[in-house]
Amino acid sequence: MAALRAAKQALRKEIKRRVAAVTAEEKLRQSLVLSRKLFKHPKYVSCKRIAVFVNMDDEVRTEEIIKDVFRLGKSCFIPRYESRSSHMDMLKMKSLQDIQTLPLTSWNIRQPAKDDKSREEALATGGLDLILMPGLGFDRSGKRLGRGKGFYDTYLERCIRHPKGKPYTIALAFKEQLCQEIPVGDNDVLIDEVLFEDDQ
């Protein structure tokens, strides 16, 4: 267990270094390529209820995706993380403007306030069809390296217990976040698919 934790920590450091070296322009360019790929993806086209992460600086930009979700009339859910635990809820948003007026967390991302009880939580109602997954690193077989808090692994466990079952999961990755192999433990949930810009 300690060896796995150490391996993950070393890899986190290495990936953070690689992503930090990527310019803002290149991050945006890759993000737009991935957005266009996603828009054609059958799972995205057919989904009605989708959870999208609000990106941090070292993650794929999701604003264009969020705009498209609302344009198509899909139900859009974003995460609310509880910083003192590994608990996360996916709460329904009304519009991009709705998201842009949310308070900022200490991680500098927008999410509904802790005492905001007015929003629908995805698992309290119809579940989710698709979750777009953030992360620090990924490999091609669907292994994911998160930030060590276990938010998404815990949430996916809750999804599995929901009558609708586990949603399809797609990770959005910069090329610099791809690894040969991610070390995983028993609690790490595999992702169905990792989208990245291939050099074809």
PDB file of C-alpha atoms in Angstrom:
ATOM      1  CA  MET A   1       0.000   0.000   0.000  1.00  0.00           C
ATOM      2  CA  ALA A   2       2.787   2.438   0.950  1.00  0.00           C
ATOM      3  CA  ALA A   3       4.664   1.510  -2.239  1.00  0.00           C
ATOM      4  CA  LEU A   4       1.558   2.239  -4.341  1.00  0.00           C
ATOM      5  CA  ARG A   5       1.071   5.590  -2.604  1.00  0.00           C
ATOM      6  CA  ALA A   6       4.720   6.524  -3.215  1.00  0.00           C
ATOM      7  CA  ALA A   7       4.516   5.486  -6.889  1.00  0.00           C
ATOM      8  CA  LYS A   8       1.384   7.606  -7.360  1.00  0.00           C
ATOM      9  CA  GLN A   9       2.958  10.611  -5.626  1.00  0.00           C
ATOM     10  CA  ALA A  10       6.074  10.438  -7.810  1.00  0.00           C
ATOM     11  CA  LEU A  11       3.943  10.176 -10.948  1.00  0.00           C
ATOM     12  CA  ARG A  12       1.731  13.099  -9.859  1.00  0.00           C
ATOM     13  CA  LYS A  13       4.830  15.260  -9.503  1.00  0.00           C
ATOM     14  CA  GLU A  14       6.157  14.219 -12.913  1.00  0.00           C
ATOM     15  CA  ILE A  15       2.826  14.852 -14.716  1.00  0.00           C
ATOM     16  CA  LYS A  16       2.351  18.228 -12.990  1.00  0.00           C
ATOM     17  CA  ARG A  17       5.821  19.205 -14.234  1.00  0.00           C
ATOM     18  CA  ARG A  18       4.985  18.130 -17.803  1.00  0.00           C
ATOM     19  CA  VAL A  19       1.623  19.933 -17.884  1.00  0.00           C
ATOM     20  CA  ALA A  20       3.083  23.099 -16.319  1.00  0.00           C
ATOM     21  CA  ALA A  21       5.454  23.335 -19.306  1.00  0.00           C
ATOM     22  CA  VAL A  22       2.532  23.461 -21.782  1.00  0.00           C
ATOM     23  CA  THR A  23       1.555  26.997 -22.877  1.00  0.00           C
ATOM     24  CA  ALA A  24      -1.956  28.373 -22.308  1.00  0.00           C
ATOM     25  CA  GLU A  25      -2.417  28.541 -26.108  1.00  0.00           C
ATOM     26  CA  GLU A  26      -1.494  24.868 -26.544  1.00  0.00           C
ATOM     27  CA  LYS A  27      -3.805  23.834 -23.686  1.00  0.00           C
ATOM     28  CA  LEU A  28      -6.654  25.696 -25.364  1.00  0.00           C
ATOM     29  CA  ARG A  29      -5.803  24.229 -28.797  1.00  0.00           C
ATOM     30  CA  GLN A  30      -5.828  20.649 -27.492  1.00  0.00           C
ATOM     31  CA  SER A  31      -9.012  21.363 -25.507  1.00  0.00           C
ATOM     32  CA  LEU A  32     -10.850  22.502 -28.651  1.00  0.00           C
ATOM     33  CA  VAL A  33      -9.658  19.413 -30.567  1.00  0.00           C
ATOM     34  CA  LEU A  34     -10.995  17.199 -27.757  1.00  0.00           C
ATOM     35  CA  SER A  35     -14.277  19.126 -27.571  1.00  0.00           C
ATOM     36  CA  ARG A  36     -14.862  18.524 -31.297  1.00  0.00           C
ATOM     37  CA  LYS A  37     -14.008  14.830 -30.873  1.00  0.00           C
ATOM     38  CA  LEU A  38     -16.457  14.568 -28.000  1.00  0.00           C
ATOM     39  CA  PHE A  39     -19.266  16.317 -29.917  1.00  0.00           C
ATOM     40  CA  LYS A  40     -19.167  13.488 -32.498  1.00  0.00           C
ATOM     41  CA  HIS A  41     -18.954  10.706 -29.906  1.00  0.00           C
ATOM     42  CA  PRO A  42     -22.078   8.466 -29.943  1.00  0.00           C
ATOM     43  CA  LYS A  43     -22.251   8.396 -26.121  1.00  0.00           C
ATOM     44  CA  TYR A  44     -22.239  12.206 -26.014  1.00  0.00           C
ATOM     45  CA  VAL A  45     -24.750  12.548 -28.850  1.00  0.00           C
ATOM     46  CA  SER A  46     -27.196  10.142 -27.188  1.00  0.00           C
ATOM     47  CA  CYS A  47     -26.803  11.235 -23.549  1.00  0.00           C
ATOM     48  CA  LYS A  48     -29.538  13.259 -21.860  1.00  0.00           C
ATOM     49  CA  ARG A  49     -27.934  13.740 -18.422  1.00  0.00           C
ATOM     50  CA  ILE A  50     -24.233  14.563 -18.324  1.00  0.00           C
ATOM     51  CA  ALA A  51     -21.796  15.509 -15.559  1.00  0.00           C
ATOM     52  CA  VAL A  52     -19.015  17.894 -16.641  1.00  0.00           C
ATOM     53  CA  PHE A  53     -16.101  19.042 -14.483  1.00  0.00           C
ATOM     54  CA  VAL A  54     -15.287  22.753 -14.236  1.00  0.00           C
ATOM     55  CA  ASN A  55     -11.614  22.703 -15.148  1.00  0.00           C
ATOM     56  CA  MET A  56      -8.591  23.787 -13.132  1.00  0.00           C
ATOM     57  CA  ASP A  57      -5.628  25.351 -14.934  1.00  0.00           C
ATOM     58  CA  ASP A  58      -3.865  21.995 -15.439  1.00  0.00           C
ATOM     59  CA  GLU A  59      -6.964  20.314 -16.920  1.00  0.00           C
ATOM     60  CA  VAL A  60      -8.643  20.265 -20.328  1.00  0.00           C
ATOM     61  CA  ARG A  61     -10.832  23.373 -20.757  1.00  0.00           C
ATOM     62  CA  THR A  62     -14.508  22.424 -20.578  1.00  0.00           C
ATOM     63  CA  GLU A  63     -16.276  25.738 -21.249  1.00  0.00           C
ATOM     64  CA  GLU A  64     -17.059  24.952 -24.919  1.00  0.00           C
ATOM     65  CA  ILE A  65     -18.444  21.567 -23.878  1.00  0.00           C
ATOM     66  CA  ILE A  66     -20.662  23.138 -21.210  1.00  0.00           C
ATOM     67  CA  LYS A  67     -21.969  25.667 -23.793  1.00  0.00           C
ATOM     68  CA  ASP A  68     -22.763  22.827 -26.200  1.00  0.00           C
ATOM     69  CA  VAL A  69     -24.551  20.788 -23.502  1.00  0.00           C
ATOM     70  CA  PHE A  70     -26.911  23.715 -22.844  1.00  0.00           C
ATOM     71  CA  ARG A  71     -27.290  24.481 -26.573  1.00  0.00           C
ATOM     72  CA  LEU A  72     -28.484  20.895 -27.149  1.00  0.00           C
ATOM     73  CA  GLY A  73     -30.891  21.011 -24.209  1.00  0.00           C
ATOM     74  CA  LYS A  74     -29.170  18.242 -22.238  1.00  0.00           C
ATOM     75  CA  SER A  75     -29.244  18.285 -18.423  1.00  0.00           C
ATOM     76  CA  CYS A  76     -25.884  19.555 -17.155  1.00  0.00           C
ATOM     77  CA  PHE A  77     -24.503  18.605 -13.738  1.00  0.00           C
ATOM     78  CA  ILE A  78     -21.264  19.851 -12.189  1.00  0.00           C
ATOM     79  CA  PRO A  79     -19.374  18.635  -9.105  1.00  0.00           C
ATOM     80  CA  ARG A  80     -19.579  20.069  -5.614  1.00  0.00           C
ATOM     81  CA  TYR A  81     -16.610  18.731  -3.648  1.00  0.00           C
ATOM     82  CA  GLU A  82     -16.553  18.610   0.137  1.00  0.00           C
ATOM     83  CA  SER A  83     -12.938  19.482   0.884  1.00  0.00           C
ATOM     84  CA  ARG A  84     -12.803  17.761   4.290  1.00  0.00           C
ATOM     85  CA  SER A  85     -13.913  14.348   2.973  1.00  0.00           C
ATOM     86  CA  SER A  86     -14.050  12.362  -0.257  1.00  0.00           C
ATOM     87  CA  HIS A  87     -17.751  13.203  -0.719  1.00  0.00           C
ATOM     88  CA  MET A  88     -18.902  14.825  -3.954  1.00  0.00           C
ATOM     89  CA  ASP A  89     -22.347  15.547  -5.386  1.00  0.00           C
ATOM     90  CA  MET A  90     -23.269  16.325  -8.987  1.00  0.00           C
ATOM     91  CA  LEU A  91     -25.656  19.290  -9.020  1.00  0.00           C
ATOM     92  CA  LYS A  92     -27.830  20.511 -11.878  1.00  0.00           C
ATOM     93  CA  MET A  93     -27.089  23.849 -13.536  1.00  0.00           C
ATOM     94  CA  LYS A  94     -29.440  26.080 -15.497  1.00  0.00           C
ATOM     95  CA  SER A  95     -26.967  27.807 -17.862  1.00  0.00           C
ATOM     96  CA  LEU A  96     -23.332  28.750 -18.382  1.00  0.00           C
ATOM     97  CA  GLN A  97     -24.136  32.091 -16.693  1.00  0.00           C
ATOM     98  CA  ASP A  98     -25.490  30.137 -13.719  1.00  0.00           C
ATOM     99  CA  ILE A  99     -22.088  28.408 -13.397  1.00  0.00           C
ATOM    100  CA  GLN A 100     -20.151  31.663 -13.883  1.00  0.00           C
ATOM    101  CA  THR A 101     -21.907  33.280 -10.914  1.00  0.00           C
ATOM    102  CA  LEU A 102     -21.105  30.440  -8.469  1.00  0.00           C
ATOM    103  CA  PRO A 103     -18.646  31.086  -5.624  1.00  0.00           C
ATOM    104  CA  LEU A 104     -14.963  30.184  -6.081  1.00  0.00           C
ATOM    105  CA  THR A 105     -13.418  27.433  -3.946  1.00  0.00           C
ATOM    106  CA  SER A 106      -9.908  27.453  -2.477  1.00  0.00           C
ATOM    107  CA  TRP A 107      -8.910  25.462  -5.613  1.00  0.00           C
ATOM    108  CA  ASN A 108     -10.106  28.436  -7.683  1.00  0.00           C
ATOM    109  CA  ILE A 109     -12.951  26.558  -9.362  1.00  0.00           C
ATOM    110  CA  ARG A 110     -16.631  27.446  -9.264  1.00  0.00           C
ATOM    111  CA  GLN A 111     -19.093  25.205  -7.474  1.00  0.00           C
ATOM    112  CA  PRO A 112     -22.431  25.625  -5.659  1.00  0.00           C
ATOM    113  CA  ALA A 113     -22.139  26.819  -2.063  1.00  0.00           C
ATOM    114  CA  LYS A 114     -22.305  24.224   0.694  1.00  0.00           C
ATOM    115  CA  ASP A 115     -25.656  25.574   1.947  1.00  0.00           C
ATOM    116  CA  ASP A 116     -27.197  25.732  -1.562  1.00  0.00           C
ATOM    117  CA  LYS A 117     -30.038  23.205  -1.207  1.00  0.00           C
ATOM    118  CA  SER A 118     -31.988  24.410  -4.255  1.00  0.00           C
ATOM    119  CA  ARG A 119     -30.333  22.191  -6.872  1.00  0.00           C
ATOM    120  CA  GLU A 120     -31.154  18.716  -8.087  1.00  0.00           C
ATOM    121  CA  GLU A 121     -28.509  16.084  -7.248  1.00  0.00           C
ATOM    122  CA  ALA A 122     -28.121  13.633 -10.138  1.00  0.00           C
ATOM    123  CA  LEU A 123     -28.357  10.451  -8.055  1.00  0.00           C
ATOM    124  CA  ALA A 124     -31.374  11.705  -6.083  1.00  0.00           C
ATOM    125  CA  THR A 125     -33.331  11.712  -9.350  1.00  0.00           C
ATOM    126  CA  GLY A 126     -32.656  10.035 -12.708  1.00  0.00           C
ATOM    127  CA  GLY A 127     -28.945   9.247 -12.401  1.00  0.00           C
ATOM    128  CA  LEU A 128     -26.439  10.081 -15.158  1.00  0.00           C
ATOM    129  CA  ASP A 129     -25.798   8.809 -18.691  1.00  0.00           C
ATOM    130  CA  LEU A 130     -22.274  10.154 -19.038  1.00  0.00           C
ATOM    131  CA  ILE A 131     -19.560  11.540 -16.750  1.00  0.00           C
ATOM    132  CA  LEU A 132     -16.621  13.504 -18.155  1.00  0.00           C
ATOM    133  CA  MET A 133     -13.694  12.698 -15.893  1.00  0.00           C
ATOM    134  CA  PRO A 134     -10.854  14.998 -14.864  1.00  0.00           C
ATOM    135  CA  GLY A 135      -7.574  13.689 -13.488  1.00  0.00           C
ATOM    136  CA  LEU A 136      -3.843  14.252 -13.446  1.00  0.00           C
ATOM    137  CA  GLY A 137      -2.779  11.246 -15.512  1.00  0.00           C
ATOM    138  CA  PHE A 138      -4.256   8.457 -17.613  1.00  0.00           C
ATOM    139  CA  ASP A 139      -3.136   5.447 -19.581  1.00  0.00           C
ATOM    140  CA  ARG A 140      -4.738   4.012 -22.703  1.00  0.00           C
ATOM    141  CA  SER A 141      -6.353   1.120 -20.850  1.00  0.00           C
ATOM    142  CA  GLY A 142      -8.542   3.461 -18.744  1.00  0.00           C
ATOM    143  CA  LYS A 143      -6.472   3.678 -15.563  1.00  0.00           C
ATOM    144  CA  ARG A 144      -6.658   7.119 -13.981  1.00  0.00           C
ATOM    145  CA  LEU A 145      -4.461   9.014 -11.556  1.00  0.00           C
ATOM    146  CA  GLY A 146      -6.541  11.511  -9.565  1.00  0.00           C
ATOM    147  CA  ARG A 147      -5.395  14.043  -6.988  1.00  0.00           C
ATOM    148  CA  GLY A 148      -5.523  11.535  -4.151  1.00  0.00           C
ATOM    149  CA  LYS A 149      -8.840  12.521  -2.558  1.00  0.00           C
ATOM    150  CA  GLY A 150     -10.939   9.747  -4.143  1.00  0.00           C
ATOM    151  CA  PHE A 151     -13.894  12.002  -5.098  1.00  0.00           C
ATOM    152  CA  TYR A 152     -14.673  10.324  -8.416  1.00  0.00           C
ATOM    153  CA  ASP A 153     -13.955   6.758  -7.272  1.00  0.00           C
ATOM    154  CA  THR A 154     -16.356   7.247  -4.349  1.00  0.00           C
ATOM    155  CA  TYR A 155     -18.989   8.855  -6.579  1.00  0.00           C
ATOM    156  CA  LEU A 156     -18.795   6.045  -9.154  1.00  0.00           C
ATOM    157  CA  GLU A 157     -19.349   3.517  -6.356  1.00  0.00           C
ATOM    158  CA  ARG A 158     -22.551   5.410  -5.499  1.00  0.00           C
ATOM    159  CA  CYS A 159     -23.561   5.412  -9.192  1.00  0.00           C
ATOM    160  CA  ILE A 160     -23.170   1.630  -9.356  1.00  0.00           C
ATOM    161  CA  ARG A 161     -25.737   1.325  -6.534  1.00  0.00           C
ATOM    162  CA  HIS A 162     -28.220   3.650  -8.329  1.00  0.00           C
ATOM    163  CA  PRO A 163     -31.079   1.895 -10.233  1.00  0.00           C
ATOM    164  CA  LYS A 164     -29.754   3.378 -13.509  1.00  0.00           C
ATOM    165  CA  GLY A 165     -26.337   1.811 -12.886  1.00  0.00           C
ATOM    166  CA  LYS A 166     -22.889   3.155 -13.674  1.00  0.00           C
ATOM    167  CA  PRO A 167     -22.796   5.881 -16.327  1.00  0.00           C
ATOM    168  CA  TYR A 168     -20.347   5.721 -19.242  1.00  0.00           C
ATOM    169  CA  THR A 169     -17.134   7.535 -18.295  1.00  0.00           C
ATOM    170  CA  ILE A 170     -14.899   9.506 -20.658  1.00  0.00           C
ATOM    171  CA  ALA A 171     -11.676  11.174 -19.500  1.00  0.00           C
ATOM    172  CA  LEU A 172     -10.401  14.271 -21.302  1.00  0.00           C
ATOM    173  CA  ALA A 173      -6.598  14.327 -21.401  1.00  0.00           C
ATOM    174  CA  PHE A 174      -3.818  16.509 -22.720  1.00  0.00           C
ATOM    175  CA  LYS A 175      -1.196  14.414 -24.530  1.00  0.00           C
ATOM    176  CA  GLU A 176       1.166  15.393 -21.720  1.00  0.00           C
ATOM    177  CA  GLN A 177      -1.094  13.598 -19.218  1.00  0.00           C
ATOM    178  CA  LEU A 178      -0.800  10.220 -20.948  1.00  0.00           C
ATOM    179  CA  CYS A 179       1.402   7.620 -19.267  1.00  0.00           C
ATOM    180  CA  GLN A 180       2.592   4.150 -20.206  1.00  0.00           C
ATOM    181  CA  GLU A 181       0.867   2.689 -17.174  1.00  0.00           C
ATOM    182  CA  ILE A 182      -0.839   4.174 -14.129  1.00  0.00           C
ATOM    183  CA  PRO A 183      -0.354   2.264 -10.843  1.00  0.00           C
ATOM    184  CA  VAL A 184      -3.782   1.441  -9.383  1.00  0.00           C
ATOM    185  CA  GLY A 185      -5.208  -0.079  -6.192  1.00  0.00           C
ATOM    186  CA  ASP A 186      -8.401  -2.003  -5.472  1.00  0.00           C
ATOM    187  CA  ASN A 187     -10.504   1.159  -4.985  1.00  0.00           C
ATOM    188  CA  ASP A 188      -9.497   2.792  -8.265  1.00  0.00           C
ATOM    189  CA  VAL A 189     -12.345   2.593 -10.786  1.00  0.00           C
ATOM    190  CA  LEU A 190     -11.380   2.158 -14.457  1.00  0.00           C
ATOM    191  CA  ILE A 191     -12.583   4.689 -17.027  1.00  0.00           C
ATOM    192  CA  ASP A 192     -14.420   3.438 -20.105  1.00  0.00           C
ATOM    193  CA  GLU A 193     -12.508   5.643 -22.530  1.00  0.00           C
ATOM    194  CA  VAL A 194      -9.730   8.260 -22.566  1.00  0.00           C
ATOM    195  CA  LEU A 195     -10.002  10.984 -25.225  1.00  0.00           C
ATOM    196  CA  PHE A 196      -6.771  12.630 -26.320  1.00  0.00           C
ATOM    197  CA  GLU A 197      -5.368  14.154 -29.488  1.00  0.00           C
ATOM    198  CA  ASP A 198      -3.777  11.374 -31.486  1.00  0.00           C
ATOM    199  CA  ASP A 199      -1.099  12.246 -33.996  1.00  0.00           C
ATOM    200  CA  GLN A 200      -2.906  10.831 -36.995  1.00  0.00           C
TER     201      GLN A 200
END
